[in-house]
Tab-separated table of C-alpha atoms in Angstrom:
chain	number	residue	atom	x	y	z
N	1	UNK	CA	59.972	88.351	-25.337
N	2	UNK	CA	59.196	89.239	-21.773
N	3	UNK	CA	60.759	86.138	-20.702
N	4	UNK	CA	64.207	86.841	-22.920
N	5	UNK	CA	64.131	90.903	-21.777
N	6	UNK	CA	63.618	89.313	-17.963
N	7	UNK	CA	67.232	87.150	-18.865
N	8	UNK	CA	68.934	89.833	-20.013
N	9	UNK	CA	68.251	92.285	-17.364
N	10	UNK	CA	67.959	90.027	-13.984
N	11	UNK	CA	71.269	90.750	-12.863
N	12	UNK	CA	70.865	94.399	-13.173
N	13	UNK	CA	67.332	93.948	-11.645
N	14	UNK	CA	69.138	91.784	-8.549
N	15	UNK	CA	72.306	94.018	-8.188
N	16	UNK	CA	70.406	97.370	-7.907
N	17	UNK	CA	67.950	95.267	-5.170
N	18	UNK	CA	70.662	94.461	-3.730
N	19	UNK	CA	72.213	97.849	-3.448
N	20	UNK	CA	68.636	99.229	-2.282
N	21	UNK	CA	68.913	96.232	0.690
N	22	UNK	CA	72.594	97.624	1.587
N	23	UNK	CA	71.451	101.210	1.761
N	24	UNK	CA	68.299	100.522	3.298
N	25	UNK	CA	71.071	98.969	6.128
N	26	UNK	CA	72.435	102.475	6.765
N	27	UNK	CA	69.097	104.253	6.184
N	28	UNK	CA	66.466	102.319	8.491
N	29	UNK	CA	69.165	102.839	11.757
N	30	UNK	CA	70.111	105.845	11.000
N	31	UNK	CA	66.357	107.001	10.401
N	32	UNK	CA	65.606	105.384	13.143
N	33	UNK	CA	67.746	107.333	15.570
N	34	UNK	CA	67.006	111.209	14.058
N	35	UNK	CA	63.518	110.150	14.403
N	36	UNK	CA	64.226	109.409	18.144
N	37	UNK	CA	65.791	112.517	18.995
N	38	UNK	CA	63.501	114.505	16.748
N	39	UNK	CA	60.692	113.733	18.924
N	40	UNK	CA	62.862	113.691	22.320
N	41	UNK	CA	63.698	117.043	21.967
N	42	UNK	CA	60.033	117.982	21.853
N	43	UNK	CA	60.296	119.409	18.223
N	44	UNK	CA	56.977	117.444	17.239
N	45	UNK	CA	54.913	120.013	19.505
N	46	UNK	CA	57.384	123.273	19.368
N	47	UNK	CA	56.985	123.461	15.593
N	48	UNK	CA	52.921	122.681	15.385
N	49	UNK	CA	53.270	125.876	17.922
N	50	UNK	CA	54.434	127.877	15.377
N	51	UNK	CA	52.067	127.371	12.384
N	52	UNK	CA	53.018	128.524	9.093
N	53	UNK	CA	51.990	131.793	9.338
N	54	UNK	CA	54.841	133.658	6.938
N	55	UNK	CA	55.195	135.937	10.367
N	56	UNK	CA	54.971	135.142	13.716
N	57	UNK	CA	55.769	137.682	17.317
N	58	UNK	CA	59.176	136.778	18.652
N	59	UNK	CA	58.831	135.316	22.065
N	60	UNK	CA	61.388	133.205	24.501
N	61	UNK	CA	58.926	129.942	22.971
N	62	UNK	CA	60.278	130.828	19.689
N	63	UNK	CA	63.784	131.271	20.252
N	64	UNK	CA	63.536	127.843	22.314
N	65	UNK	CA	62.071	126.426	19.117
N	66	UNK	CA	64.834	127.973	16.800
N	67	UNK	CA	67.668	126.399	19.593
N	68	UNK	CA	66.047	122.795	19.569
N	69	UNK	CA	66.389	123.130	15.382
N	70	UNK	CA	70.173	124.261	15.512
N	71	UNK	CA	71.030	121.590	17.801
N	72	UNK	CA	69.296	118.740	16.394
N	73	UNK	CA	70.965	119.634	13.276
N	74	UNK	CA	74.578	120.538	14.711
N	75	UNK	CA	74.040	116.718	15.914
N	76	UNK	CA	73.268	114.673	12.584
N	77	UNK	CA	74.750	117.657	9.835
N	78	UNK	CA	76.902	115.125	8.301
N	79	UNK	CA	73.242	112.914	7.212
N	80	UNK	CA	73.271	115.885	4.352
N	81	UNK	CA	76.046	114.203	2.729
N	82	UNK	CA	74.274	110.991	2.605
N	83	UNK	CA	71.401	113.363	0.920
N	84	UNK	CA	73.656	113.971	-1.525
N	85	UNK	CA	74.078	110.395	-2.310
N	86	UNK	CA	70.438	109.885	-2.792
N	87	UNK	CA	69.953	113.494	-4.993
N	88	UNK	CA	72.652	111.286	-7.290
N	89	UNK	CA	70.741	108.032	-7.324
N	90	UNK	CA	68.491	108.492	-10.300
N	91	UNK	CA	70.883	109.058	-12.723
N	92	UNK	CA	72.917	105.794	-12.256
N	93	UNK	CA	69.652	104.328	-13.786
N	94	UNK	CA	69.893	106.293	-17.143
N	95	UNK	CA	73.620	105.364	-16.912
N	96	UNK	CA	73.656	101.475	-16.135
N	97	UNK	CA	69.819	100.326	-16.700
N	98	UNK	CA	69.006	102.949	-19.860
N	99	UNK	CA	71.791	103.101	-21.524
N	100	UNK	CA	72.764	99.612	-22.405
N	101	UNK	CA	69.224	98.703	-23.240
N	102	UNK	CA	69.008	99.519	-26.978
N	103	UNK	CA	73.001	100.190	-27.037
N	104	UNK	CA	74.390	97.204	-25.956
N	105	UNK	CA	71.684	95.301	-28.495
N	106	UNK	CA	72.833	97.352	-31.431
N	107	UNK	CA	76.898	97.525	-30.463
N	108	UNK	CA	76.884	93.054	-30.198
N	109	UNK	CA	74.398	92.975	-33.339
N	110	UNK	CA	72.315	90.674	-31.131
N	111	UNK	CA	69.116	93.219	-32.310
N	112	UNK	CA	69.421	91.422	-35.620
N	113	UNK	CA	68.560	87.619	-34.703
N	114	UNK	CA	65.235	88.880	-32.751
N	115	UNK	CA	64.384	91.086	-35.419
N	116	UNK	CA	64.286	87.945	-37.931
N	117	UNK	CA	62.430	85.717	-35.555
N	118	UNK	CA	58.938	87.557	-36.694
N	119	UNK	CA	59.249	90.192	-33.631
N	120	UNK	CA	58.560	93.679	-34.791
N	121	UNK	CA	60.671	96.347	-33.824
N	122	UNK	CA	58.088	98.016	-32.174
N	123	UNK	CA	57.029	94.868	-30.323
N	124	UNK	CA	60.493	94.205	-29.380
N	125	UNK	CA	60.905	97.549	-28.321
N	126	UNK	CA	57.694	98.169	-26.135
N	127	UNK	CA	58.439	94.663	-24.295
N	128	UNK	CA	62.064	95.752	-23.015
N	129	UNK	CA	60.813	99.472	-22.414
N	130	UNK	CA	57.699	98.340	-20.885
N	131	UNK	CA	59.173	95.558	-18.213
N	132	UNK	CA	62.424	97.469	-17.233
N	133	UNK	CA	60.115	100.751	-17.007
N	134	UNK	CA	58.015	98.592	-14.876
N	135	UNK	CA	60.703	97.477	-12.559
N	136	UNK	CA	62.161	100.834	-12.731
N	137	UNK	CA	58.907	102.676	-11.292
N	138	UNK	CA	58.463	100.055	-8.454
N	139	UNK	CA	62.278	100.831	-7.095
N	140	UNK	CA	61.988	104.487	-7.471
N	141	UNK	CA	58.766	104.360	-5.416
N	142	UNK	CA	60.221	102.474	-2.675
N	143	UNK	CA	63.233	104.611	-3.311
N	144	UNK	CA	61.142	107.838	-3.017
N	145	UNK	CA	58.966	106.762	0.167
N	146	UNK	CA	61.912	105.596	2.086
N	147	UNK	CA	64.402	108.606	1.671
N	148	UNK	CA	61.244	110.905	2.064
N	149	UNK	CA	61.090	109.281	5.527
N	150	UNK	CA	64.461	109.165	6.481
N	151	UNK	CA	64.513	113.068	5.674
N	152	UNK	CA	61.757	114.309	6.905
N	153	UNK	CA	63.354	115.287	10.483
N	154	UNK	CA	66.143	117.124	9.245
N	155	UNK	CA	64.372	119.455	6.848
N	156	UNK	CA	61.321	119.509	9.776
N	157	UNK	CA	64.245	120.810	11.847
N	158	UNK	CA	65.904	123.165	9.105
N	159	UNK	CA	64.645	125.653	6.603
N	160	UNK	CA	61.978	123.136	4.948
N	161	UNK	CA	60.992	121.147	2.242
N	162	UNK	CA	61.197	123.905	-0.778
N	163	UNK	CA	64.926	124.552	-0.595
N	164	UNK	CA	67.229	122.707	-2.853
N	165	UNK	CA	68.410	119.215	-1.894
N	166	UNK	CA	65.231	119.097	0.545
N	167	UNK	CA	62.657	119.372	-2.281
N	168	UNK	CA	65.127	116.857	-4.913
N	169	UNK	CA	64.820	113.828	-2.234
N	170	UNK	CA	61.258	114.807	-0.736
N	171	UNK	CA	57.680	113.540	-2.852
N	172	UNK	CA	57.002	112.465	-6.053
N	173	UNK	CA	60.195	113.991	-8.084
N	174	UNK	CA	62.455	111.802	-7.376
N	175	UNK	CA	60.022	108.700	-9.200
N	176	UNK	CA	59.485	111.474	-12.069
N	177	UNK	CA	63.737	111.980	-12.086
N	178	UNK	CA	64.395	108.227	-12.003
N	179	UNK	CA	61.933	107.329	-14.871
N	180	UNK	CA	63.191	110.668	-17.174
N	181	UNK	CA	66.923	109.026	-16.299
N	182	UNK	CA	66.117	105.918	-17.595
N	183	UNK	CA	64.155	107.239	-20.439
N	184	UNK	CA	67.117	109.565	-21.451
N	185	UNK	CA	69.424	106.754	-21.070
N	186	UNK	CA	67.060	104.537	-23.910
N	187	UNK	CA	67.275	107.373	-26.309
N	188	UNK	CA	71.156	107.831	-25.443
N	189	UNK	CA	71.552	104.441	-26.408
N	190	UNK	CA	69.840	104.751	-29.983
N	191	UNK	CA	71.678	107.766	-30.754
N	192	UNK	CA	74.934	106.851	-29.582
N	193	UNK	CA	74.356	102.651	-30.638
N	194	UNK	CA	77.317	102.049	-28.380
N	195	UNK	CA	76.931	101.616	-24.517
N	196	UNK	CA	79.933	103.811	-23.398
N	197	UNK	CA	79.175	106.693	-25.522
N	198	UNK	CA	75.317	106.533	-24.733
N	199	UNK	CA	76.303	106.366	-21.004
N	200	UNK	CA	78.478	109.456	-21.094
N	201	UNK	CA	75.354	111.125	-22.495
N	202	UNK	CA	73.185	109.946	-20.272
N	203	UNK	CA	74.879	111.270	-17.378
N	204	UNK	CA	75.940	114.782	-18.918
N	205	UNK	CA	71.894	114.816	-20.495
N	206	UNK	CA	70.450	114.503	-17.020
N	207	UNK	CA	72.869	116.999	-15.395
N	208	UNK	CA	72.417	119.638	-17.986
N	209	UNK	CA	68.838	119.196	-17.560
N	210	UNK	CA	68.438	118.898	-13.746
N	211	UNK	CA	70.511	122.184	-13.196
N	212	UNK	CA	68.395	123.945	-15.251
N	213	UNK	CA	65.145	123.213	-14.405
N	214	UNK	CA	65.953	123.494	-10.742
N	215	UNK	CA	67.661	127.008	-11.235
N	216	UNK	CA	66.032	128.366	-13.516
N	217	UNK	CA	62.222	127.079	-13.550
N	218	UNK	CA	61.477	126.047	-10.161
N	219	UNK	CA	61.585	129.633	-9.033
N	220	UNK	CA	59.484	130.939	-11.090
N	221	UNK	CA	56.749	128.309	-11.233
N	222	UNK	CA	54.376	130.760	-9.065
N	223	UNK	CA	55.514	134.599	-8.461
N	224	UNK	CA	57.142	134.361	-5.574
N	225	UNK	CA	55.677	136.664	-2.590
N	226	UNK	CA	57.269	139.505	-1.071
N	227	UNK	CA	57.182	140.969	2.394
N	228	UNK	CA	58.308	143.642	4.465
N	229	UNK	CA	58.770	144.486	7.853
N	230	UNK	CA	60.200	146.305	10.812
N	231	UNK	CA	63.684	146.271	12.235
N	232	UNK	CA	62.012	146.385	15.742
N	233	UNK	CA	58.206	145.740	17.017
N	234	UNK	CA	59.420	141.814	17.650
N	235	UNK	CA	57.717	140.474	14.523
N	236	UNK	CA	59.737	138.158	12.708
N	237	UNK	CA	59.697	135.108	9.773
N	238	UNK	CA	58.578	132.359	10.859
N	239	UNK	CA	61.174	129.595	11.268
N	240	UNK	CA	58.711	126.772	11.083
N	241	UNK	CA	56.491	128.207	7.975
N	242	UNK	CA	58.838	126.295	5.493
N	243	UNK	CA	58.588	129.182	3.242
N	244	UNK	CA	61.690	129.099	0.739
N	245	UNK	CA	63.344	132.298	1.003
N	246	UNK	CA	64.819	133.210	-2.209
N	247	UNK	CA	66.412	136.707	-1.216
N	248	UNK	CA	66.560	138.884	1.446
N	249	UNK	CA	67.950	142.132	3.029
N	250	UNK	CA	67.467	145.301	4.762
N	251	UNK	CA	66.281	148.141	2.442
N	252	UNK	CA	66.539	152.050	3.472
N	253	UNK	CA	63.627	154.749	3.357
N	254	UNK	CA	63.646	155.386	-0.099
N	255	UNK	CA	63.567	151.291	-0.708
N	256	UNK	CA	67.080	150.686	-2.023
N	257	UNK	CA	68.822	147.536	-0.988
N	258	UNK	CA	71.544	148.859	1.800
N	259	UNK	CA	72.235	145.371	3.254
N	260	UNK	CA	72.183	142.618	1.199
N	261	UNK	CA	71.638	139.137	2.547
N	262	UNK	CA	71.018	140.278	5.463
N	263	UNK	CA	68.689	141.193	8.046
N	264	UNK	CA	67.841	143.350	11.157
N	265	UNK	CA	65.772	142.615	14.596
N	266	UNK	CA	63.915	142.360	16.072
N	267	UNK	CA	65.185	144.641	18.254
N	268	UNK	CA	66.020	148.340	18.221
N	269	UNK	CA	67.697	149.115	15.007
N	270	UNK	CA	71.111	150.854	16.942
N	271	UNK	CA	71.606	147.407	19.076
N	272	UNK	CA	71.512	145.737	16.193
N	273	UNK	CA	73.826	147.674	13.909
N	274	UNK	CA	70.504	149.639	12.287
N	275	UNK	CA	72.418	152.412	12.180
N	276	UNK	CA	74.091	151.409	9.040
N	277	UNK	CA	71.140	151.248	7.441
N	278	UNK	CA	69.825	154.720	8.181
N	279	UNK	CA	66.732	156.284	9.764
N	280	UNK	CA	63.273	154.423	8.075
N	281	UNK	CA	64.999	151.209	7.287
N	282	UNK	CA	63.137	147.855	7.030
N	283	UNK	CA	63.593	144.150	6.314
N	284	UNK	CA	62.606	142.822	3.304
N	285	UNK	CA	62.085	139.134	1.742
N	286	UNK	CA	61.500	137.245	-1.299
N	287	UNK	CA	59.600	134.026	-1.032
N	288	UNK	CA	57.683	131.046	-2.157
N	289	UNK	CA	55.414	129.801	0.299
N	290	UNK	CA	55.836	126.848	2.587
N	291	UNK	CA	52.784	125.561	1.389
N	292	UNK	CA	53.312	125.513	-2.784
N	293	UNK	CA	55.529	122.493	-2.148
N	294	UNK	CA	53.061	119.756	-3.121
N	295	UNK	CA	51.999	122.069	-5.949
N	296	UNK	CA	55.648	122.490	-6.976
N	297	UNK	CA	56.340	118.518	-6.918
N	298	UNK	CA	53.469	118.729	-9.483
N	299	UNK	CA	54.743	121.238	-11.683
N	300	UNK	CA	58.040	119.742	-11.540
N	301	UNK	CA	57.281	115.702	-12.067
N	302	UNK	CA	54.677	117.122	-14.812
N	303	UNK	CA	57.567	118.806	-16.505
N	304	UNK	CA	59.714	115.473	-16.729
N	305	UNK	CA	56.911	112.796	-17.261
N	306	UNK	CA	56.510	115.141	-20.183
N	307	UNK	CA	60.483	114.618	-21.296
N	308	UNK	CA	60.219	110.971	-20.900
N	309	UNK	CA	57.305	110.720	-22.760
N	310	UNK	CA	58.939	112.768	-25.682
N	311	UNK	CA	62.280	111.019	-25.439
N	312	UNK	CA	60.771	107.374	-25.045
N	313	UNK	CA	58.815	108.723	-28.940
N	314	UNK	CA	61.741	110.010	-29.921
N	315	UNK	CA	63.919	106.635	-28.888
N	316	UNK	CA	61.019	105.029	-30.852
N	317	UNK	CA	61.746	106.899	-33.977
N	318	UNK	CA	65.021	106.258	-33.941
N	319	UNK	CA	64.789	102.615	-34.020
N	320	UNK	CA	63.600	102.004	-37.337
N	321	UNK	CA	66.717	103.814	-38.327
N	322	UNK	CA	69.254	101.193	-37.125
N	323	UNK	CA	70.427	98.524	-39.358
């Protein structure tokens, strides 16, 4: 069995190492040179200056630090669309490795002949799940550290590694997204019992599911933290904390939100437009702290090893349904 499951998958298994070997190509170079001019700039030793203290005094140091960030990010912005690339990269699992595994069986009838050769279902079934799980989980790690590396100076540089697209490409999700891809893609295929259709719900499954848990879970996996504080006295948020800020905005005396989105200082409210905001007014801030983000990455793969789990039982279920 492993040796038949091996044949039918080794071009698949080839072609996606071979994809890995062309984007490693634009990743190790690229990497390379954002790691360079990370460390040129002196952005290393400006940001271990600021801590992660949630607030820090505002000094010339700081506002030196802040520049570096801004320009090292003005220079490689366009990387972020290559993020986006690798934010996609799970899915195409659940769609071309998951999907076809039971479906394409079932749809040629070809489940029949190994199924009368004295192979269980459930035999058959564990072999193929268990050796292109296997292979699946050694890509996405390789996957996971290499992008997490490539990364790491742009979100050092920007608002951190909690905010969305940052977090998605950073850690252990993206092993936990790759293996609930495939694992939705399996159970596709049973339901579906034809690749195309099991494809198309692979790829809509893993949206649906990815949008929600990432807007409407991941903020509220901890309270989030509030904080409040002058218009003036030269304290400010620290830019190197890597707290996700989830809102902001200046609120008046009596604590109603007068400026949304926005914020004031430090400096003396009229030079900075306080007087909008009235006599009394003060900056305030939702946010998750810079340091939850390995605790997060639990939370979150925890939450999809658990939907694999359930659809890979489910997918096994559903098999001694089909003909």
């Amino acid at each position: 069995m492993i040796w038949l499951t091996w044949r039918q998958h080794r071009k698949q298994a080839l072609f996606t190492l071979g994809a890995l070997i062309a984007l490693a190509a634009i990743m190790v170079p690229t990497g390379l040179a954002m790691h360079a001019k990370y460390d040129s700039l002196g952005l290393p030793a400006c940001r271990a200056a600021l801590g992660t203290a949630s607030m820090i005094t505002q000094t010339e140091a700081t506002s030196n630090c802040e520049g570096l960030g801004h320009q090292f990010q003005q220079q490689f912005s366009g990387m972020v669309f290559v993020a986006v690339l690798f934010v996609v990269l799970p899915v195409l699992v659940g769609v071309f490795f998951g999907a076809p595994l039971v479906a394409r069986e079932v749809e040629q009838g070809t489940h029949r002949l190994v199924w009368t050769q004295g192979v269980s279902r459930l035999h058959w079934a564990l072999v193929k799940f268990g050796l292109v799980g296997a292979i699946t989980v050694v890509l996405a790690v390789g996957y996971a550290l290499g992008v997490s590396w490539w990364f790491q100076p742009l979100v050092s540089a920007s608002t951190g590694r909690l905010t969305y697209l940052s977090f998605d490409v950073q850690g252990i999700v993206p092993v936990a997204y790759t293996l609930f891809a495939l694992a939705l893609g399996v159970f596709a295929g049973t339901y579906g019992r034809k690749v195309l259709p099991a494809m198309g719900i692979a790829l809509v499954g893993f949206a649906v599911v990815r949008v929600a848990i990432e807007v409407l879970a991941r903020p509220r996996y901890l309270p989030a933290r509030t904080l409040s504080f002058a218009t003036s006295g030269g304290r400010t948020p620290n830019p190197g904390s890597g707290d996700w800020v989830m809102s902001e905005g200046v609120r008046n005396a009596a604590g109603e939100m007068v400026l949304p989105d926005a914020r004031i200082g430090p400096c003396p409210p009229a030079g900075c437009g306080g007087g909008a905001a009235g006599p009394g007014a003060y900056n305030w801030m939702e946010y998750q702290p810079g340091d939850r983000f390995w605790t997060f990455q639990g939370i979150e793969t925890g939450i999809f090893a658990l939907l694999t789990a359930a659809l890979v039982y489910f997918a096994l279920r559903r098999l001694r349904t089909i003909a």
